[in-house]
Amino acid sequence: ARPDLVFHLIAAGIDVFDTSYPNLVTERESALVFNNTFKQGVVPEEKVEGSSDVRYEVSLRDETFRLSMTPLVAGCECYTCRHFTCAYLHHLVLVKEMLAKVLLELHNLHHYQIFFASLRKAVVCDQLENFQRTVLQ
């Protein structure tokens, strides 16, 4: 389930999740990029009216990554982000190299795991609404 749906399900009282969302994102040759880290006590700014929709993922087929020498997500500690650039991943996707999906899967699973760890922490700290605003802005 996408992060926005996860927040709706939590509000409905559901507390156990099984999702293939990171795998589906990988199959689309995309990477999860939404803000997935909870910082206790941080109150995000209100979303500006008329602003664009939340971007949960980016496609590695996009030409903007052709020369990008940055990791998928700045500060991400997954194996993919620590060792490979967006440009290299873009190249792997374009030539249909099997390694592309392996590296994307590693990143996407790590990203979603951090998201759920942050969700648990936000619930314990009674700051779920602040974390929701952080993710959905």
GROMACS .gro file of N, CA and C in nm:
model
  411
    1ALA      N    1   0.083  -0.118   0.000
    1ALA     CA    2   0.000   0.000   0.000
    1ALA      C    3   0.088   0.125   0.000
    2ARG      N    4   0.046   0.223  -0.075
    2ARG     CA    5   0.119   0.351  -0.077
    2ARG      C    6   0.114   0.414   0.062
    3PRO      N    7   0.209   0.502   0.091
    3PRO     CA    8   0.213   0.564   0.224
    3PRO      C    9   0.083   0.634   0.264
    4ASP      N   10   0.017   0.701   0.172
    4ASP     CA   11  -0.108   0.770   0.208
    4ASP      C   12  -0.214   0.669   0.251
    5LEU      N   13  -0.220   0.555   0.184
    5LEU     CA   14  -0.316   0.451   0.222
    5LEU      C   15  -0.279   0.389   0.357
    6VAL      N   16  -0.152   0.373   0.383
    6VAL     CA   17  -0.108   0.319   0.513
    6VAL      C   18  -0.157   0.409   0.626
    7PHE      N   19  -0.146   0.540   0.610
    7PHE     CA   20  -0.194   0.632   0.713
    7PHE      C   21  -0.346   0.621   0.732
    8HIS      N   22  -0.420   0.605   0.622
    8HIS     CA   23  -0.566   0.588   0.632
    8HIS      C   24  -0.600   0.458   0.705
    9LEU      N   25  -0.526   0.352   0.676
    9LEU     CA   26  -0.551   0.224   0.742
    9LEU      C   27  -0.519   0.230   0.891
   10ILE      N   28  -0.412   0.300   0.926
   10ILE     CA   29  -0.378   0.316   1.068
   10ILE      C   30  -0.489   0.392   1.140
   11ALA      N   31  -0.540   0.496   1.076
   11ALA     CA   32  -0.649   0.575   1.135
   11ALA      C   33  -0.775   0.488   1.155
   12ALA      N   34  -0.791   0.386   1.070
   12ALA     CA   35  -0.906   0.296   1.082
   12ALA      C   36  -0.882   0.186   1.184
   13GLY      N   37  -0.763   0.184   1.246
   13GLY     CA   38  -0.735   0.088   1.351
   13GLY      C   39  -0.657  -0.035   1.307
   14ILE      N   40  -0.615  -0.039   1.182
   14ILE     CA   41  -0.539  -0.155   1.134
   14ILE      C   42  -0.393  -0.137   1.175
   15ASP      N   43  -0.336  -0.244   1.230
   15ASP     CA   44  -0.199  -0.233   1.279
   15ASP      C   45  -0.107  -0.345   1.230
   16VAL      N   46  -0.154  -0.425   1.135
   16VAL     CA   47  -0.072  -0.530   1.076
   16VAL      C   48  -0.078  -0.512   0.924
   17PHE      N   49   0.040  -0.510   0.861
   17PHE     CA   50   0.045  -0.485   0.718
   17PHE      C   51   0.128  -0.589   0.646
   18ASP      N   52   0.085  -0.624   0.528
   18ASP     CA   53   0.160  -0.709   0.437
   18ASP      C   54   0.142  -0.645   0.299
   19THR      N   55   0.250  -0.599   0.241
   19THR     CA   56   0.237  -0.524   0.118
   19THR      C   57   0.341  -0.565   0.015
   20SER      N   58   0.303  -0.554  -0.110
   20SER     CA   59   0.397  -0.579  -0.219
   20SER      C   60   0.434  -0.448  -0.288
   21TYR      N   61   0.398  -0.336  -0.225
   21TYR     CA   62   0.422  -0.205  -0.286
   21TYR      C   63   0.567  -0.184  -0.328
   22PRO      N   64   0.668  -0.211  -0.244
   22PRO     CA   65   0.806  -0.190  -0.289
   22PRO      C   66   0.841  -0.276  -0.412
   23ASN      N   67   0.787  -0.396  -0.418
   23ASN     CA   68   0.812  -0.483  -0.532
   23ASN      C   69   0.747  -0.430  -0.659
   24LEU      N   70   0.626  -0.376  -0.646
   24LEU     CA   71   0.557  -0.319  -0.762
   24LEU      C   72   0.631  -0.196  -0.814
   25VAL      N   73   0.683  -0.116  -0.723
   25VAL     CA   74   0.762   0.001  -0.763
   25VAL      C   75   0.886  -0.044  -0.839
   26THR      N   76   0.951  -0.149  -0.790
   26THR     CA   77   1.069  -0.203  -0.858
   26THR      C   78   1.034  -0.253  -0.997
   27GLU      N   79   0.922  -0.322  -1.011
   27GLU     CA   80   0.881  -0.373  -1.142
   27GLU      C   81   0.855  -0.260  -1.242
   28ARG      N   82   0.819  -0.143  -1.192
   28ARG     CA   83   0.801  -0.025  -1.279
   28ARG      C   84   0.934   0.045  -1.307
   29GLU      N   85   1.044  -0.015  -1.260
   29GLU     CA   86   1.179   0.040  -1.275
   29GLU      C   87   1.188   0.178  -1.212
   30SER      N   88   1.131   0.186  -1.092
   30SER     CA   89   1.127   0.311  -1.017
   30SER      C   90   1.187   0.292  -0.880
   31ALA      N   91   1.214   0.405  -0.814
   31ALA     CA   92   1.272   0.404  -0.680
   31ALA      C   93   1.185   0.488  -0.587
   32LEU      N   94   1.167   0.440  -0.465
   32LEU     CA   95   1.094   0.517  -0.365
   32LEU      C   96   1.180   0.635  -0.319
   33VAL      N   97   1.119   0.752  -0.311
   33VAL     CA   98   1.196   0.873  -0.277
   33VAL      C   99   1.125   0.962  -0.174
   34PHE      N  100   1.009   0.923  -0.125
   34PHE     CA  101   0.935   1.009  -0.032
   34PHE      C  102   1.009   1.019   0.102
   35ASN      N  103   0.978   1.123   0.177
   35ASN     CA  104   1.039   1.144   0.308
   35ASN      C  105   0.989   1.033   0.402
   36ASN      N  106   1.079   0.948   0.445
   36ASN     CA  107   1.039   0.831   0.523
   36ASN      C  108   1.091   0.831   0.666
   37THR      N  109   1.148   0.941   0.711
   37THR     CA  110   1.214   0.943   0.842
   37THR      C  111   1.138   1.033   0.940
   38PHE      N  112   1.107   0.977   1.056
   38PHE     CA  113   1.039   1.051   1.162
   38PHE      C  114   1.143   1.118   1.251
   39LYS      N  115   1.123   1.248   1.275
   39LYS     CA  116   1.209   1.322   1.368
   39LYS      C  117   1.120   1.374   1.479
   40GLN      N  118   1.140   1.323   1.600
   40GLN     CA  119   1.056   1.358   1.714
   40GLN      C  120   1.061   1.508   1.739
   41GLY      N  121   0.943   1.566   1.759
   41GLY     CA  122   0.932   1.707   1.793
   41GLY      C  123   0.930   1.801   1.674
   42VAL      N  124   0.956   1.750   1.553
   42VAL     CA  125   0.956   1.835   1.434
   42VAL      C  126   0.814   1.847   1.383
   43VAL      N  127   0.768   1.972   1.371
   43VAL     CA  128   0.635   1.998   1.319
   43VAL      C  129   0.651   2.054   1.178
   44PRO      N  130   0.608   1.977   1.076
   44PRO     CA  131   0.624   2.023   0.938
   44PRO      C  132   0.534   2.142   0.908
   45GLU      N  133   0.577   2.221   0.811
   45GLU     CA  134   0.496   2.334   0.768
   45GLU      C  135   0.370   2.282   0.700
   46GLU      N  136   0.265   2.361   0.707
   46GLU     CA  137   0.141   2.324   0.641
   46GLU      C  138   0.162   2.326   0.491
   47LYS      N  139   0.093   2.236   0.422
   47LYS     CA  140   0.103   2.227   0.277
   47LYS      C  141   0.036   2.349   0.215
   48VAL      N  142   0.101   2.406   0.115
   48VAL     CA  143   0.048   2.524   0.047
   48VAL      C  144  -0.066   2.482  -0.044
   49GLU      N  145  -0.176   2.556  -0.038
   49GLU     CA  146  -0.291   2.526  -0.122
   49GLU      C  147  -0.251   2.530  -0.269
   50GLY      N  148  -0.301   2.432  -0.344
   50GLY     CA  149  -0.275   2.428  -0.487
   50GLY      C  150  -0.141   2.367  -0.524
   51SER      N  151  -0.065   2.320  -0.425
   51SER     CA  152   0.065   2.260  -0.456
   51SER      C  153   0.043   2.123  -0.520
   52SER      N  154   0.146   2.074  -0.587
   52SER     CA  155   0.133   1.950  -0.662
   52SER      C  156   0.121   1.829  -0.570
   53ASP      N  157   0.081   1.717  -0.629
   53ASP     CA  158   0.066   1.592  -0.554
   53ASP      C  159   0.200   1.542  -0.503
   54VAL      N  160   0.192   1.457  -0.404
   54VAL     CA  161   0.311   1.397  -0.345
   54VAL      C  162   0.373   1.302  -0.446
   55ARG      N  163   0.505   1.302  -0.452
   55ARG     CA  164   0.576   1.212  -0.540
   55ARG      C  165   0.641   1.104  -0.453
   56TYR      N  166   0.589   0.983  -0.462
   56TYR     CA  167   0.640   0.872  -0.381
   56TYR      C  168   0.757   0.803  -0.447
   57GLU      N  169   0.761   0.807  -0.579
   57GLU     CA  170   0.862   0.733  -0.653
   57GLU      C  171   0.906   0.810  -0.777
   58VAL      N  172   1.023   0.774  -0.828
   58VAL     CA  173   1.072   0.831  -0.954
   58VAL      C  174   1.112   0.716  -1.046
   59SER      N  175   1.089   0.736  -1.174
   59SER     CA  176   1.126   0.635  -1.273
   59SER      C  177   1.271   0.654  -1.312
   60LEU      N  178   1.347   0.545  -1.307
   60LEU     CA  179   1.488   0.551  -1.346
   60LEU      C  180   1.504   0.557  -1.497
   61ARG      N  181   1.397   0.549  -1.572
   61ARG     CA  182   1.403   0.565  -1.717
   61ARG      C  183   1.412   0.714  -1.755
   62ASP      N  184   1.377   0.799  -1.662
   62ASP     CA  185   1.375   0.943  -1.686
   62ASP      C  186   1.515   0.993  -1.723
   63GLU      N  187   1.524   1.070  -1.829
   63GLU     CA  188   1.653   1.121  -1.879
   63GLU      C  189   1.723   1.215  -1.781
   64THR      N  190   1.652   1.267  -1.682
   64THR     CA  191   1.717   1.355  -1.585
   64THR      C  192   1.823   1.282  -1.504
   65PHE      N  193   1.817   1.149  -1.502
   65PHE     CA  194   1.914   1.071  -1.426
   65PHE      C  195   2.037   1.033  -1.508
   66ARG      N  196   2.038   1.066  -1.635
   66ARG     CA  197   2.145   1.022  -1.725
   66ARG      C  198   2.283   1.064  -1.677
   67LEU      N  199   2.295   1.182  -1.623
   67LEU     CA  200   2.424   1.234  -1.578
   67LEU      C  201   2.430   1.259  -1.427
   68SER      N  202   2.331   1.210  -1.355
   68SER     CA  203   2.322   1.237  -1.211
   68SER      C  204   2.419   1.148  -1.134
   69MET      N  205   2.515   1.211  -1.069
   69MET     CA  206   2.617   1.138  -0.993
   69MET      C  207   2.582   1.131  -0.843
   70THR      N  208   2.456   1.143  -0.812
   70THR     CA  209   2.409   1.138  -0.674
   70THR      C  210   2.344   1.002  -0.646
   71PRO      N  211   2.327   0.969  -0.518
   71PRO     CA  212   2.251   0.847  -0.485
   71PRO      C  213   2.102   0.870  -0.512
   72LEU      N  214   2.024   0.765  -0.508
   72LEU     CA  215   1.879   0.777  -0.529
   72LEU      C  216   1.817   0.873  -0.428
   73VAL      N  217   1.854   0.857  -0.301
   73VAL     CA  218   1.803   0.944  -0.194
   73VAL      C  219   1.923   0.988  -0.110
   74ALA      N  220   1.941   1.118  -0.100
   74ALA     CA  221   2.052   1.170  -0.020
   74ALA      C  222   2.038   1.123   0.124
   75GLY      N  223   2.145   1.069   0.180
   75GLY     CA  224   2.144   1.025   0.318
   75GLY      C  225   2.093   0.883   0.338
   76CYS      N  226   2.045   0.819   0.234
   76CYS     CA  227   1.996   0.681   0.246
   76CYS      C  228   2.115   0.589   0.271
   77GLU      N  229   2.099   0.496   0.364
   77GLU     CA  230   2.207   0.406   0.403
   77GLU      C  231   2.198   0.268   0.339
   78CYS      N  232   2.110   0.251   0.241
   78CYS     CA  233   2.099   0.119   0.177
   78CYS      C  234   2.222   0.092   0.090
   79TYR      N  235   2.243  -0.034   0.058
   79TYR     CA  236   2.359  -0.074  -0.022
   79TYR      C  237   2.361  -0.001  -0.156
   80THR      N  238   2.246   0.010  -0.220
   80THR     CA  239   2.238   0.074  -0.351
   80THR      C  240   2.281   0.220  -0.345
   81CYS      N  241   2.228   0.294  -0.250
   81CYS     CA  242   2.260   0.437  -0.241
   81CYS      C  243   2.404   0.461  -0.196
   82ARG      N  244   2.460   0.370  -0.117
   82ARG     CA  245   2.598   0.386  -0.072
   82ARG      C  246   2.700   0.354  -0.181
   83HIS      N  247   2.662   0.272  -0.280
   83HIS     CA  248   2.762   0.226  -0.376
   83HIS      C  249   2.737   0.264  -0.522
   84PHE      N  250   2.617   0.313  -0.556
   84PHE     CA  251   2.586   0.337  -0.697
   84PHE      C  252   2.519   0.473  -0.718
   85THR      N  253   2.540   0.532  -0.834
   85THR     CA  254   2.481   0.662  -0.867
   85THR      C  255   2.352   0.642  -0.946
   86CYS      N  256   2.274   0.748  -0.952
   86CYS     CA  257   2.153   0.745  -1.033
   86CYS      C  258   2.187   0.722  -1.181
   87ALA      N  259   2.296   0.781  -1.226
   87ALA     CA  260   2.337   0.765  -1.367
   87ALA      C  261   2.363   0.618  -1.399
   88TYR      N  262   2.431   0.549  -1.310
   88TYR     CA  263   2.461   0.408  -1.333
   88TYR      C  264   2.333   0.325  -1.331
   89LEU      N  265   2.245   0.352  -1.236
   89LEU     CA  266   2.118   0.280  -1.230
   89LEU      C  267   2.033   0.309  -1.353
   90HIS      N  268   2.033   0.433  -1.398
   90HIS     CA  269   1.962   0.471  -1.520
   90HIS      C  270   2.015   0.388  -1.638
   91HIS      N  271   2.145   0.378  -1.649
   91HIS     CA  272   2.207   0.300  -1.756
   91HIS      C  273   2.164   0.153  -1.748
   92LEU      N  274   2.168   0.095  -1.627
   92LEU     CA  275   2.129  -0.045  -1.610
   92LEU      C  276   1.984  -0.068  -1.652
   93VAL      N  277   1.896   0.026  -1.618
   93VAL     CA  278   1.755   0.015  -1.655
   93VAL      C  279   1.740   0.021  -1.807
   94LEU      N  280   1.808   0.115  -1.870
   94LEU     CA  281   1.795   0.131  -2.016
   94LEU      C  282   1.844   0.010  -2.094
   95VAL      N  283   1.951  -0.053  -2.048
   95VAL     CA  284   2.004  -0.169  -2.120
   95VAL      C  285   1.940  -0.300  -2.071
   96LYS      N  286   1.841  -0.287  -1.982
   96LYS     CA  287   1.767  -0.401  -1.929
   96LYS      C  288   1.856  -0.503  -1.858
   97GLU      N  289   1.954  -0.452  -1.788
   97GLU     CA  290   2.044  -0.537  -1.710
   97GLU      C  291   1.969  -0.586  -1.586
   98MET      N  292   1.978  -0.715  -1.558
   98MET     CA  293   1.908  -0.775  -1.445
   98MET      C  294   1.948  -0.711  -1.312
   99LEU      N  295   2.072  -0.665  -1.302
   99LEU     CA  296   2.120  -0.601  -1.180
   99LEU      C  297   2.038  -0.477  -1.144
  100ALA      N  298   1.979  -0.411  -1.243
  100ALA     CA  299   1.900  -0.289  -1.215
  100ALA      C  300   1.789  -0.318  -1.115
  101LYS      N  301   1.711  -0.421  -1.141
  101LYS     CA  302   1.599  -0.451  -1.052
  101LYS      C  303   1.646  -0.505  -0.918
  102VAL      N  304   1.758  -0.573  -0.914
  102VAL     CA  305   1.812  -0.620  -0.787
  102VAL      C  306   1.848  -0.500  -0.699
  103LEU      N  307   1.919  -0.404  -0.757
  103LEU     CA  308   1.960  -0.286  -0.681
  103LEU      C  309   1.841  -0.199  -0.643
  104LEU      N  310   1.744  -0.186  -0.732
  104LEU     CA  311   1.623  -0.109  -0.701
  104LEU      C  312   1.543  -0.177  -0.590
  105GLU      N  313   1.536  -0.309  -0.595
  105GLU     CA  314   1.462  -0.383  -0.491
  105GLU      C  315   1.529  -0.364  -0.355
  106LEU      N  316   1.661  -0.370  -0.351
  106LEU     CA  317   1.732  -0.346  -0.224
  106LEU      C  318   1.698  -0.208  -0.169
  107HIS      N  319   1.702  -0.107  -0.254
  107HIS     CA  320   1.671   0.030  -0.209
  107HIS      C  321   1.526   0.040  -0.164
  108ASN      N  322   1.433  -0.008  -0.246
  108ASN     CA  323   1.291   0.009  -0.216
  108ASN      C  324   1.250  -0.064  -0.088
  109LEU      N  325   1.301  -0.185  -0.068
  109LEU     CA  326   1.271  -0.256   0.057
  109LEU      C  327   1.329  -0.184   0.178
  110HIS      N  328   1.451  -0.136   0.165
  110HIS     CA  329   1.513  -0.060   0.275
  110HIS      C  330   1.434   0.067   0.305
  111HIS      N  331   1.396   0.139   0.201
  111HIS     CA  332   1.322   0.265   0.217
  111HIS      C  333   1.189   0.240   0.289
  112TYR      N  334   1.118   0.134   0.250
  112TYR     CA  335   0.989   0.105   0.312
  112TYR      C  336   1.007   0.052   0.455
  113GLN      N  337   1.114  -0.021   0.480
  113GLN     CA  338   1.142  -0.068   0.615
  113GLN      C  339   1.167   0.051   0.709
  114ILE      N  340   1.241   0.150   0.663
  114ILE     CA  341   1.265   0.271   0.743
  114ILE      C  342   1.132   0.345   0.766
  115PHE      N  343   1.047   0.349   0.664
  115PHE     CA  344   0.916   0.413   0.676
  115PHE      C  345   0.835   0.348   0.788
  116PHE      N  346   0.830   0.215   0.791
  116PHE     CA  347   0.751   0.147   0.894
  116PHE      C  348   0.815   0.159   1.032
  117ALA      N  349   0.946   0.160   1.040
  117ALA     CA  350   1.013   0.183   1.169
  117ALA      C  351   0.979   0.324   1.219
  118SER      N  352   0.978   0.420   1.129
  118SER     CA  353   0.943   0.558   1.165
  118SER      C  354   0.796   0.567   1.207
  119LEU      N  355   0.709   0.492   1.140
  119LEU     CA  356   0.568   0.488   1.179
  119LEU      C  357   0.553   0.440   1.323
  120ARG      N  358   0.621   0.332   1.356
  120ARG     CA  359   0.613   0.278   1.493
  120ARG      C  360   0.661   0.382   1.594
  121LYS      N  361   0.772   0.448   1.562
  121LYS     CA  362   0.826   0.549   1.653
  121LYS      C  363   0.729   0.667   1.669
  122ALA      N  364   0.667   0.709   1.558
  122ALA     CA  365   0.572   0.821   1.564
  122ALA      C  366   0.450   0.785   1.647
  123VAL      N  367   0.404   0.662   1.638
  123VAL     CA  368   0.289   0.617   1.718
  123VAL      C  369   0.325   0.618   1.866
  124VAL      N  370   0.442   0.564   1.899
  124VAL     CA  371   0.488   0.560   2.039
  124VAL      C  372   0.499   0.701   2.096
  125CYS      N  373   0.548   0.795   2.015
  125CYS     CA  374   0.566   0.934   2.060
  125CYS      C  375   0.438   1.017   2.048
  126ASP      N  376   0.328   0.954   2.003
  126ASP     CA  377   0.200   1.022   1.983
  126ASP      C  378   0.214   1.142   1.889
  127GLN      N  379   0.289   1.123   1.782
  127GLN     CA  380   0.309   1.229   1.682
  127GLN      C  381   0.283   1.178   1.541
  128LEU      N  382   0.188   1.087   1.528
  128LEU     CA  383   0.157   1.029   1.398
  128LEU      C  384   0.111   1.134   1.298
  129GLU      N  385   0.032   1.231   1.343
  129GLU     CA  386  -0.016   1.335   1.251
  129GLU      C  387   0.098   1.419   1.196
  130ASN      N  388   0.196   1.452   1.280
  130ASN     CA  389   0.313   1.527   1.232
  130ASN      C  390   0.390   1.446   1.129
  131PHE      N  391   0.409   1.317   1.156
  131PHE     CA  392   0.481   1.233   1.061
  131PHE      C  393   0.403   1.220   0.931
  132GLN      N  394   0.271   1.208   0.941
  132GLN     CA  395   0.188   1.199   0.821
  132GLN      C  396   0.205   1.325   0.735
  133ARG      N  397   0.204   1.442   0.797
  133ARG     CA  398   0.223   1.566   0.721
  133ARG      C  399   0.362   1.570   0.659
  134THR      N  400   0.462   1.519   0.731
  134THR     CA  401   0.598   1.517   0.677
  134THR      C  402   0.605   1.430   0.551
  135VAL      N  403   0.543   1.313   0.556
  135VAL     CA  404   0.548   1.221   0.442
  135VAL      C  405   0.465   1.272   0.325
  136LEU      N  406   0.349   1.327   0.354
  136LEU     CA  407   0.256   1.363   0.247
  136LEU      C  408   0.274   1.504   0.190
  137GLN      N  409   0.376   1.575   0.235
  137GLN     CA  410   0.394   1.709   0.176
  137GLN      C  411   0.488   1.707   0.059
   0.00000   0.00000   0.00000
